[in-house]
PDB file of C-alpha atoms in Angstrom:
ATOM      1  CA  UNK A  54    -156.519 123.882  56.812  1.00 87.00           C
ATOM      2  CA  UNK A  55    -153.549 123.543  54.506  1.00 88.00           C
ATOM      3  CA  UNK A  56    -152.752 127.237  54.978  1.00 91.00           C
ATOM      4  CA  UNK A  57    -152.904 126.825  58.763  1.00 92.00           C
ATOM      5  CA  UNK A  58    -150.657 123.773  58.624  1.00 93.00           C
ATOM      6  CA  UNK A  59    -148.142 125.643  56.479  1.00 93.00           C
ATOM      7  CA  UNK A  60    -148.031 128.556  58.929  1.00 93.00           C
ATOM      8  CA  UNK A  61    -147.419 126.175  61.826  1.00 94.00           C
ATOM      9  CA  UNK A  62    -144.805 124.282  59.845  1.00 93.00           C
ATOM     10  CA  UNK A  63    -142.896 127.509  59.229  1.00 92.00           C
ATOM     11  CA  UNK A  64    -142.857 128.387  62.960  1.00 90.00           C
ATOM     12  CA  UNK A  65    -142.746 124.851  64.342  1.00 88.00           C
ATOM     13  CA  UNK A  66    -139.420 125.118  66.178  1.00 88.00           C
ATOM     14  CA  UNK A  67    -140.676 128.079  68.229  1.00 92.00           C
ATOM     15  CA  UNK A  68    -143.956 126.509  69.352  1.00 93.00           C
ATOM     16  CA  UNK A  69    -144.944 124.635  72.502  1.00 92.00           C
ATOM     17  CA  UNK A  70    -148.628 124.465  71.593  1.00 95.00           C
ATOM     18  CA  UNK A  71    -151.358 125.776  69.308  1.00 96.00           C
ATOM     19  CA  UNK A  72    -154.388 127.782  70.471  1.00 97.00           C
ATOM     20  CA  UNK A  73    -157.065 128.307  67.825  1.00 96.00           C
ATOM     21  CA  UNK A  74    -160.078 130.611  67.773  1.00 96.00           C
ATOM     22  CA  UNK A  75    -162.420 129.890  64.872  1.00 94.00           C
ATOM     23  CA  UNK A  76    -165.886 130.563  63.534  1.00 90.00           C
ATOM     24  CA  UNK A  77    -168.473 127.808  63.612  1.00 90.00           C
ATOM     25  CA  UNK A  78    -169.954 125.530  66.264  1.00 92.00           C
ATOM     26  CA  UNK A  79    -166.884 124.005  67.913  1.00 94.00           C
ATOM     27  CA  UNK A  80    -166.684 120.751  69.835  1.00 94.00           C
ATOM     28  CA  UNK A  81    -163.873 121.967  72.075  1.00 93.00           C
ATOM     29  CA  UNK A  82    -163.243 118.515  73.558  1.00 93.00           C
ATOM     30  CA  UNK A  83    -162.602 116.965  70.157  1.00 95.00           C
ATOM     31  CA  UNK A  84    -161.299 120.168  68.594  1.00 96.00           C
ATOM     32  CA  UNK A  85    -163.462 119.933  65.506  1.00 96.00           C
ATOM     33  CA  UNK A  86    -166.183 121.882  63.747  1.00 96.00           C
ATOM     34  CA  UNK A  87    -169.625 120.460  64.522  1.00 93.00           C
ATOM     35  CA  UNK A  88    -171.438 122.916  62.279  1.00 91.00           C
ATOM     36  CA  UNK A  89    -170.574 125.873  60.072  1.00 88.00           C
ATOM     37  CA  UNK A  90    -173.143 128.066  58.373  1.00 78.00           C
ATOM     38  CA  UNK A  91    -173.456 129.147  54.778  1.00 75.00           C
ATOM     39  CA  UNK A  92    -170.642 131.687  55.129  1.00 72.00           C
ATOM     40  CA  UNK A  93    -168.023 128.896  55.364  1.00 83.00           C
ATOM     41  CA  UNK A  94    -168.979 126.115  52.931  1.00 79.00           C
ATOM     42  CA  UNK A  95    -167.588 122.614  53.626  1.00 89.00           C
ATOM     43  CA  UNK A  96    -166.096 123.622  57.005  1.00 94.00           C
ATOM     44  CA  UNK A  97    -168.434 121.351  58.980  1.00 94.00           C
ATOM     45  CA  UNK A  98    -166.606 118.260  60.199  1.00 94.00           C
ATOM     46  CA  UNK A  99    -163.095 119.720  59.956  1.00 96.00           C
ATOM     47  CA  UNK A 100    -160.936 117.972  62.559  1.00 96.00           C
ATOM     48  CA  UNK A 101    -158.585 120.811  63.448  1.00 97.00           C
ATOM     49  CA  UNK A 102    -157.086 119.424  66.651  1.00 97.00           C
ATOM     50  CA  UNK A 103    -156.491 115.935  65.247  1.00 96.00           C
ATOM     51  CA  UNK A 104    -154.828 117.214  62.082  1.00 96.00           C
ATOM     52  CA  UNK A 105    -152.473 119.561  63.917  1.00 96.00           C
ATOM     53  CA  UNK A 106    -151.528 117.172  66.713  1.00 96.00           C
ATOM     54  CA  UNK A 107    -150.909 114.346  64.264  1.00 95.00           C
ATOM     55  CA  UNK A 108    -148.767 116.535  62.018  1.00 94.00           C
ATOM     56  CA  UNK A 109    -146.667 118.263  64.685  1.00 94.00           C
ATOM     57  CA  UNK A 110    -146.922 116.225  67.900  1.00 94.00           C
ATOM     58  CA  UNK A 111    -147.782 119.280  69.996  1.00 95.00           C
ATOM     59  CA  UNK A 112    -150.897 120.131  71.990  1.00 96.00           C
ATOM     60  CA  UNK A 113    -153.697 121.953  70.166  1.00 97.00           C
ATOM     61  CA  UNK A 114    -156.928 123.299  71.628  1.00 97.00           C
ATOM     62  CA  UNK A 115    -159.768 124.855  69.635  1.00 97.00           C
ATOM     63  CA  UNK A 116    -162.659 127.093  70.683  1.00 96.00           C
ATOM     64  CA  UNK A 117    -165.355 129.174  68.997  1.00 95.00           C
ATOM     65  CA  UNK A 118    -164.223 132.696  68.104  1.00 93.00           C
ATOM     66  CA  UNK A 119    -166.942 134.546  70.013  1.00 94.00           C
ATOM     67  CA  UNK A 120    -166.364 132.357  73.069  1.00 96.00           C
ATOM     68  CA  UNK A 121    -162.673 133.225  72.823  1.00 96.00           C
ATOM     69  CA  UNK A 122    -163.421 136.931  72.477  1.00 94.00           C
ATOM     70  CA  UNK A 123    -165.645 136.760  75.559  1.00 94.00           C
ATOM     71  CA  UNK A 124    -162.947 134.966  77.561  1.00 95.00           C
ATOM     72  CA  UNK A 125    -160.349 137.482  76.412  1.00 94.00           C
ATOM     73  CA  UNK A 126    -162.450 140.498  77.333  1.00 92.00           C
ATOM     74  CA  UNK A 127    -163.512 138.964  80.643  1.00 91.00           C
ATOM     75  CA  UNK A 128    -160.139 137.944  81.991  1.00 88.00           C
ATOM     76  CA  UNK A 129    -158.178 140.963  80.797  1.00 85.00           C
ATOM     77  CA  UNK A 130    -160.768 143.684  81.265  1.00 75.00           C
ATOM     78  CA  UNK A 131    -162.819 145.553  83.816  1.00 73.00           C
ATOM     79  CA  UNK A 132    -165.619 142.970  84.043  1.00 79.00           C
ATOM     80  CA  UNK A 133    -163.682 140.070  85.629  1.00 74.00           C
ATOM     81  CA  UNK A 134    -165.579 140.583  88.892  1.00 79.00           C
ATOM     82  CA  UNK A 135    -168.979 140.402  87.168  1.00 84.00           C
ATOM     83  CA  UNK A 136    -171.053 137.309  87.875  1.00 89.00           C
ATOM     84  CA  UNK A 137    -172.704 137.118  84.464  1.00 93.00           C
ATOM     85  CA  UNK A 138    -171.495 138.591  81.187  1.00 95.00           C
ATOM     86  CA  UNK A 139    -173.121 138.469  77.753  1.00 96.00           C
ATOM     87  CA  UNK A 140    -170.783 139.181  74.837  1.00 96.00           C
ATOM     88  CA  UNK A 141    -171.921 139.965  71.285  1.00 97.00           C
ATOM     89  CA  UNK A 142    -169.734 140.419  68.229  1.00 95.00           C
ATOM     90  CA  UNK A 143    -171.387 142.326  65.418  1.00 96.00           C
ATOM     91  CA  UNK A 144    -169.941 142.032  61.939  1.00 93.00           C
ATOM     92  CA  UNK A 145    -170.779 139.832  58.958  1.00 90.00           C
ATOM     93  CA  UNK A 146    -173.213 138.090  61.303  1.00 92.00           C
ATOM     94  CA  UNK A 147    -173.903 138.278  65.023  1.00 95.00           C
ATOM     95  CA  UNK A 148    -172.268 135.899  67.457  1.00 93.00           C
ATOM     96  CA  UNK A 149    -172.840 135.526  71.164  1.00 96.00           C
ATOM     97  CA  UNK A 150    -171.237 134.078  74.271  1.00 96.00           C
ATOM     98  CA  UNK A 151    -172.378 133.963  77.882  1.00 97.00           C
ATOM     99  CA  UNK A 152    -170.138 133.687  80.936  1.00 95.00           C
ATOM    100  CA  UNK A 153    -171.492 132.783  84.359  1.00 94.00           C
ATOM    101  CA  UNK A 154    -168.952 133.114  87.171  1.00 90.00           C
ATOM    102  CA  UNK A 155    -166.237 133.174  84.519  1.00 88.00           C
ATOM    103  CA  UNK A 156    -167.323 129.914  82.873  1.00 92.00           C
ATOM    104  CA  UNK A 157    -168.746 129.619  79.365  1.00 94.00           C
ATOM    105  CA  UNK A 158    -172.325 128.413  79.029  1.00 95.00           C
ATOM    106  CA  UNK A 159    -172.375 126.179  75.949  1.00 92.00           C
ATOM    107  CA  UNK A 160    -175.655 124.283  76.113  1.00 91.00           C
ATOM    108  CA  UNK A 161    -176.287 120.856  74.594  1.00 88.00           C
ATOM    109  CA  UNK A 162    -173.915 120.151  71.719  1.00 84.00           C
ATOM    110  CA  UNK A 163    -172.042 123.459  72.183  1.00 85.00           C
ATOM    111  CA  UNK A 164    -174.826 125.281  70.335  1.00 89.00           C
ATOM    112  CA  UNK A 165    -175.906 127.825  72.940  1.00 91.00           C
ATOM    113  CA  UNK A 166    -175.810 131.522  72.062  1.00 94.00           C
ATOM    114  CA  UNK A 167    -176.087 131.072  68.289  1.00 92.00           C
ATOM    115  CA  UNK A 168    -178.009 134.300  68.550  1.00 95.00           C
ATOM    116  CA  UNK A 169    -177.554 135.381  64.950  1.00 94.00           C
ATOM    117  CA  UNK A 170    -180.333 132.904  64.122  1.00 93.00           C
ATOM    118  CA  UNK A 171    -182.656 134.232  66.835  1.00 96.00           C
ATOM    119  CA  UNK A 172    -185.968 135.294  65.306  1.00 96.00           C
ATOM    120  CA  UNK A 173    -186.991 138.964  65.309  1.00 94.00           C
ATOM    121  CA  UNK A 174    -190.280 139.620  63.489  1.00 91.00           C
ATOM    122  CA  UNK A 175    -189.762 136.602  61.228  1.00 94.00           C
ATOM    123  CA  UNK A 176    -186.151 137.435  60.370  1.00 96.00           C
ATOM    124  CA  UNK A 177    -182.836 136.129  61.608  1.00 96.00           C
ATOM    125  CA  UNK A 178    -181.415 138.625  64.093  1.00 98.00           C
ATOM    126  CA  UNK A 179    -178.267 138.996  61.988  1.00 96.00           C
ATOM    127  CA  UNK A 180    -180.366 139.816  58.916  1.00 96.00           C
ATOM    128  CA  UNK A 181    -181.554 142.927  60.751  1.00 98.00           C
ATOM    129  CA  UNK A 182    -178.741 143.969  63.064  1.00 98.00           C
ATOM    130  CA  UNK A 183    -175.377 142.805  61.725  1.00 97.00           C
ATOM    131  CA  UNK A 184    -172.977 145.286  60.159  1.00 97.00           C
ATOM    132  CA  UNK A 185    -173.382 143.549  56.814  1.00 96.00           C
ATOM    133  CA  UNK A 186    -177.169 143.994  57.067  1.00 97.00           C
ATOM    134  CA  UNK A 187    -176.684 147.707  57.776  1.00 98.00           C
ATOM    135  CA  UNK A 188    -174.323 148.112  54.816  1.00 98.00           C
ATOM    136  CA  UNK A 189    -176.645 146.204  52.485  1.00 97.00           C
ATOM    137  CA  UNK A 190    -179.627 148.317  53.546  1.00 97.00           C
ATOM    138  CA  UNK A 191    -177.722 151.593  53.222  1.00 97.00           C
ATOM    139  CA  UNK A 192    -176.434 150.846  49.727  1.00 97.00           C
ATOM    140  CA  UNK A 193    -179.903 149.799  48.569  1.00 97.00           C
ATOM    141  CA  UNK A 194    -181.679 152.749  50.200  1.00 95.00           C
ATOM    142  CA  UNK A 195    -179.319 155.377  48.799  1.00 94.00           C
ATOM    143  CA  UNK A 196    -178.686 153.645  45.444  1.00 95.00           C
ATOM    144  CA  UNK A 197    -174.973 153.360  46.158  1.00 93.00           C
ATOM    145  CA  UNK A 198    -172.364 150.628  46.091  1.00 93.00           C
ATOM    146  CA  UNK A 199    -169.487 152.285  47.954  1.00 91.00           C
ATOM    147  CA  UNK A 200    -170.836 152.359  51.494  1.00 94.00           C
ATOM    148  CA  UNK A 201    -169.076 150.400  54.231  1.00 96.00           C
ATOM    149  CA  UNK A 202    -169.706 150.350  57.959  1.00 95.00           C
ATOM    150  CA  UNK A 203    -166.919 152.872  58.432  1.00 95.00           C
ATOM    151  CA  UNK A 204    -168.285 155.199  55.721  1.00 96.00           C
ATOM    152  CA  UNK A 205    -171.792 155.016  57.162  1.00 96.00           C
ATOM    153  CA  UNK A 206    -170.445 156.140  60.533  1.00 97.00           C
ATOM    154  CA  UNK A 207    -168.414 158.967  58.964  1.00 96.00           C
ATOM    155  CA  UNK A 208    -171.479 160.315  57.162  1.00 95.00           C
ATOM    156  CA  UNK A 209    -173.789 159.920  60.162  1.00 96.00           C
ATOM    157  CA  UNK A 210    -171.351 161.653  62.494  1.00 96.00           C
ATOM    158  CA  UNK A 211    -170.832 164.331  59.846  1.00 95.00           C
ATOM    159  CA  UNK A 212    -174.495 165.325  60.058  1.00 94.00           C
ATOM    160  CA  UNK A 213    -176.153 163.246  57.309  1.00 94.00           C
ATOM    161  CA  UNK A 214    -179.666 163.070  58.766  1.00 96.00           C
ATOM    162  CA  UNK A 215    -180.837 160.271  56.471  1.00 95.00           C
ATOM    163  CA  UNK A 216    -177.866 158.152  57.500  1.00 96.00           C
ATOM    164  CA  UNK A 217    -178.578 158.960  61.150  1.00 97.00           C
ATOM    165  CA  UNK A 218    -182.185 157.848  60.683  1.00 97.00           C
ATOM    166  CA  UNK A 219    -181.049 154.586  59.087  1.00 97.00           C
ATOM    167  CA  UNK A 220    -178.683 153.982  62.009  1.00 97.00           C
ATOM    168  CA  UNK A 221    -181.542 154.708  64.395  1.00 97.00           C
ATOM    169  CA  UNK A 222    -183.616 151.890  62.893  1.00 97.00           C
ATOM    170  CA  UNK A 223    -180.598 149.582  62.976  1.00 98.00           C
ATOM    171  CA  UNK A 224    -179.967 150.389  66.644  1.00 98.00           C
ATOM    172  CA  UNK A 225    -183.612 149.631  67.436  1.00 97.00           C
ATOM    173  CA  UNK A 226    -183.239 146.245  65.708  1.00 97.00           C
ATOM    174  CA  UNK A 227    -180.024 145.528  67.588  1.00 98.00           C
ATOM    175  CA  UNK A 228    -181.664 146.523  70.856  1.00 97.00           C
ATOM    176  CA  UNK A 229    -184.704 144.308  70.213  1.00 97.00           C
ATOM    177  CA  UNK A 230    -182.409 141.301  70.300  1.00 97.00           C
ATOM    178  CA  UNK A 231    -180.613 142.583  73.396  1.00 98.00           C
ATOM    179  CA  UNK A 232    -183.940 142.974  75.176  1.00 97.00           C
ATOM    180  CA  UNK A 233    -184.876 139.348  74.485  1.00 97.00           C
ATOM    181  CA  UNK A 234    -181.474 138.190  75.707  1.00 97.00           C
ATOM    182  CA  UNK A 235    -181.782 140.299  78.858  1.00 97.00           C
ATOM    183  CA  UNK A 236    -185.166 138.744  79.637  1.00 96.00           C
ATOM    184  CA  UNK A 237    -183.774 135.218  79.198  1.00 96.00           C
ATOM    185  CA  UNK A 238    -180.259 135.518  80.661  1.00 96.00           C
ATOM    186  CA  UNK A 239    -180.443 138.544  82.989  1.00 95.00           C
ATOM    187  CA  UNK A 240    -176.765 139.447  82.476  1.00 96.00           C
ATOM    188  CA  UNK A 241    -175.020 141.852  84.788  1.00 94.00           C
ATOM    189  CA  UNK A 242    -172.905 143.181  81.909  1.00 95.00           C
ATOM    190  CA  UNK A 243    -173.291 143.209  78.125  1.00 96.00           C
ATOM    191  CA  UNK A 244    -170.108 143.615  76.063  1.00 95.00           C
ATOM    192  CA  UNK A 245    -170.547 144.716  72.449  1.00 96.00           C
ATOM    193  CA  UNK A 246    -167.715 144.038  70.014  1.00 94.00           C
ATOM    194  CA  UNK A 247    -166.996 144.079  66.309  1.00 93.00           C
ATOM    195  CA  UNK A 248    -165.457 146.791  64.155  1.00 92.00           C
ATOM    196  CA  UNK A 249    -168.480 149.067  64.063  1.00 95.00           C
ATOM    197  CA  UNK A 250    -168.748 149.044  67.853  1.00 95.00           C
ATOM    198  CA  UNK A 251    -165.427 150.856  68.084  1.00 94.00           C
ATOM    199  CA  UNK A 252    -167.617 153.960  67.687  1.00 95.00           C
ATOM    200  CA  UNK A 253    -168.767 153.549  71.278  1.00 94.00           C
ATOM    201  CA  UNK A 254    -169.245 157.268  71.907  1.00 96.00           C
ATOM    202  CA  UNK A 255    -171.922 157.251  69.212  1.00 97.00           C
ATOM    203  CA  UNK A 256    -173.571 153.964  70.127  1.00 97.00           C
ATOM    204  CA  UNK A 257    -173.492 153.837  73.933  1.00 97.00           C
ATOM    205  CA  UNK A 258    -176.025 156.604  74.719  1.00 97.00           C
ATOM    206  CA  UNK A 259    -178.307 155.570  71.859  1.00 97.00           C
ATOM    207  CA  UNK A 260    -178.322 151.885  72.793  1.00 97.00           C
ATOM    208  CA  UNK A 261    -178.867 152.693  76.468  1.00 96.00           C
ATOM    209  CA  UNK A 262    -181.810 154.947  75.572  1.00 96.00           C
ATOM    210  CA  UNK A 263    -183.281 152.303  73.250  1.00 96.00           C
ATOM    211  CA  UNK A 264    -182.978 149.664  75.988  1.00 96.00           C
ATOM    212  CA  UNK A 265    -184.864 151.841  78.455  1.00 95.00           C
ATOM    213  CA  UNK A 266    -187.560 152.454  75.835  1.00 94.00           C
ATOM    214  CA  UNK A 267    -187.981 148.762  75.003  1.00 95.00           C
ATOM    215  CA  UNK A 268    -187.576 147.051  78.385  1.00 95.00           C
ATOM    216  CA  UNK A 269    -190.718 146.587  80.446  1.00 94.00           C
ATOM    217  CA  UNK A 270    -188.914 148.080  83.456  1.00 93.00           C
ATOM    218  CA  UNK A 271    -185.538 149.753  84.077  1.00 90.00           C
ATOM    219  CA  UNK A 272    -184.952 147.085  86.739  1.00 90.00           C
ATOM    220  CA  UNK A 273    -184.226 144.609  83.926  1.00 90.00           C
ATOM    221  CA  UNK A 274    -181.432 146.746  82.504  1.00 87.00           C
ATOM    222  CA  UNK A 275    -177.801 145.635  82.136  1.00 87.00           C
ATOM    223  CA  UNK A 276    -174.530 147.539  82.167  1.00 93.00           C
ATOM    224  CA  UNK A 277    -173.591 148.047  78.502  1.00 95.00           C
ATOM    225  CA  UNK A 278    -169.845 147.994  77.862  1.00 93.00           C
ATOM    226  CA  UNK A 279    -167.762 147.891  74.698  1.00 94.00           C
ATOM    227  CA  UNK A 280    -164.946 145.529  73.790  1.00 93.00           C
ATOM    228  CA  UNK A 281    -161.495 146.910  74.560  1.00 91.00           C
ATOM    229  CA  UNK A 282    -159.153 144.349  72.997  1.00 91.00           C
ATOM    230  CA  UNK A 283    -160.278 144.732  69.387  1.00 85.00           C
ATOM    231  CA  UNK A 284    -158.999 142.000  67.086  1.00 82.00           C
ATOM    232  CA  UNK A 285    -156.741 140.672  69.848  1.00 90.00           C
ATOM    233  CA  UNK A 286    -159.668 139.509  72.012  1.00 91.00           C
ATOM    234  CA  UNK A 287    -159.980 136.173  70.235  1.00 92.00           C
ATOM    235  CA  UNK A 288    -156.254 135.486  70.504  1.00 94.00           C
ATOM    236  CA  UNK A 289    -156.160 136.351  74.203  1.00 94.00           C
ATOM    237  CA  UNK A 290    -159.194 134.161  74.853  1.00 95.00           C
ATOM    238  CA  UNK A 291    -157.790 131.291  72.791  1.00 96.00           C
ATOM    239  CA  UNK A 292    -154.619 131.402  74.881  1.00 96.00           C
ATOM    240  CA  UNK A 293    -156.635 131.405  78.111  1.00 94.00           C
ATOM    241  CA  UNK A 294    -158.659 128.432  76.840  1.00 95.00           C
ATOM    242  CA  UNK A 295    -155.450 126.592  75.911  1.00 96.00           C
ATOM    243  CA  UNK A 296    -153.884 127.226  79.325  1.00 95.00           C
ATOM    244  CA  UNK A 297    -157.065 126.061  81.046  1.00 93.00           C
ATOM    245  CA  UNK A 298    -157.127 122.843  79.029  1.00 93.00           C
ATOM    246  CA  UNK A 299    -153.464 122.223  79.817  1.00 92.00           C
ATOM    247  CA  UNK A 300    -154.099 122.722  83.540  1.00 88.00           C
ATOM    248  CA  UNK A 301    -152.022 125.883  83.792  1.00 87.00           C
ATOM    249  CA  UNK A 302    -154.944 127.954  85.109  1.00 78.00           C
ATOM    250  CA  UNK A 303    -158.080 126.882  86.931  1.00 66.00           C
TER     251      UNK A 303
END
């Protein structure tokens, strides 16, 4: 938090408010972290809104990063007319957000859509289908230490059949989670984000085929789209959330 406070302090004269998108389970009314997993030790309980408003006397609103990404993609993209949208971000873990008629579904205690912990064959979903899980598996399988998500894609698209096979298994794992979410939420649109999903030309046909293979009927299928805002999605969504809280948009 001290780094955040220093950044704000440096720009204070230019600011009318602070919109924050952050990892963790966020109590957006109180602007604090209700729970943070093992990837961010000691983050649970951080009172972001209170610290910033007390220090600078300006409005601050805080929301979960995947929720912000979903809001950003929804309100600035092609899916704003969709009644129900499921958004996944795939990276170090897997995060999820669900919008119904443009409103976030948060569940009791703001803990809905913590889908990285969803169980797939006795494993956390993110242990099987996150980018970090793919990278870990690839380095172990090929006795390497240099592979990244980007390098895996370069080699697979360059014709490395073993890398393509590994990606095929990973896509099946990713799709298994999507199938469960489709059965429960019945979204009209699924938006997939995260750095690796920038390779949409590779993933879109393969994920769509895997969905058809795994779903009990094509009638359950959803329209698979890919995030268009990249790293800006969270910032756009955080701004929208801020403006909503301040009564500037409905």
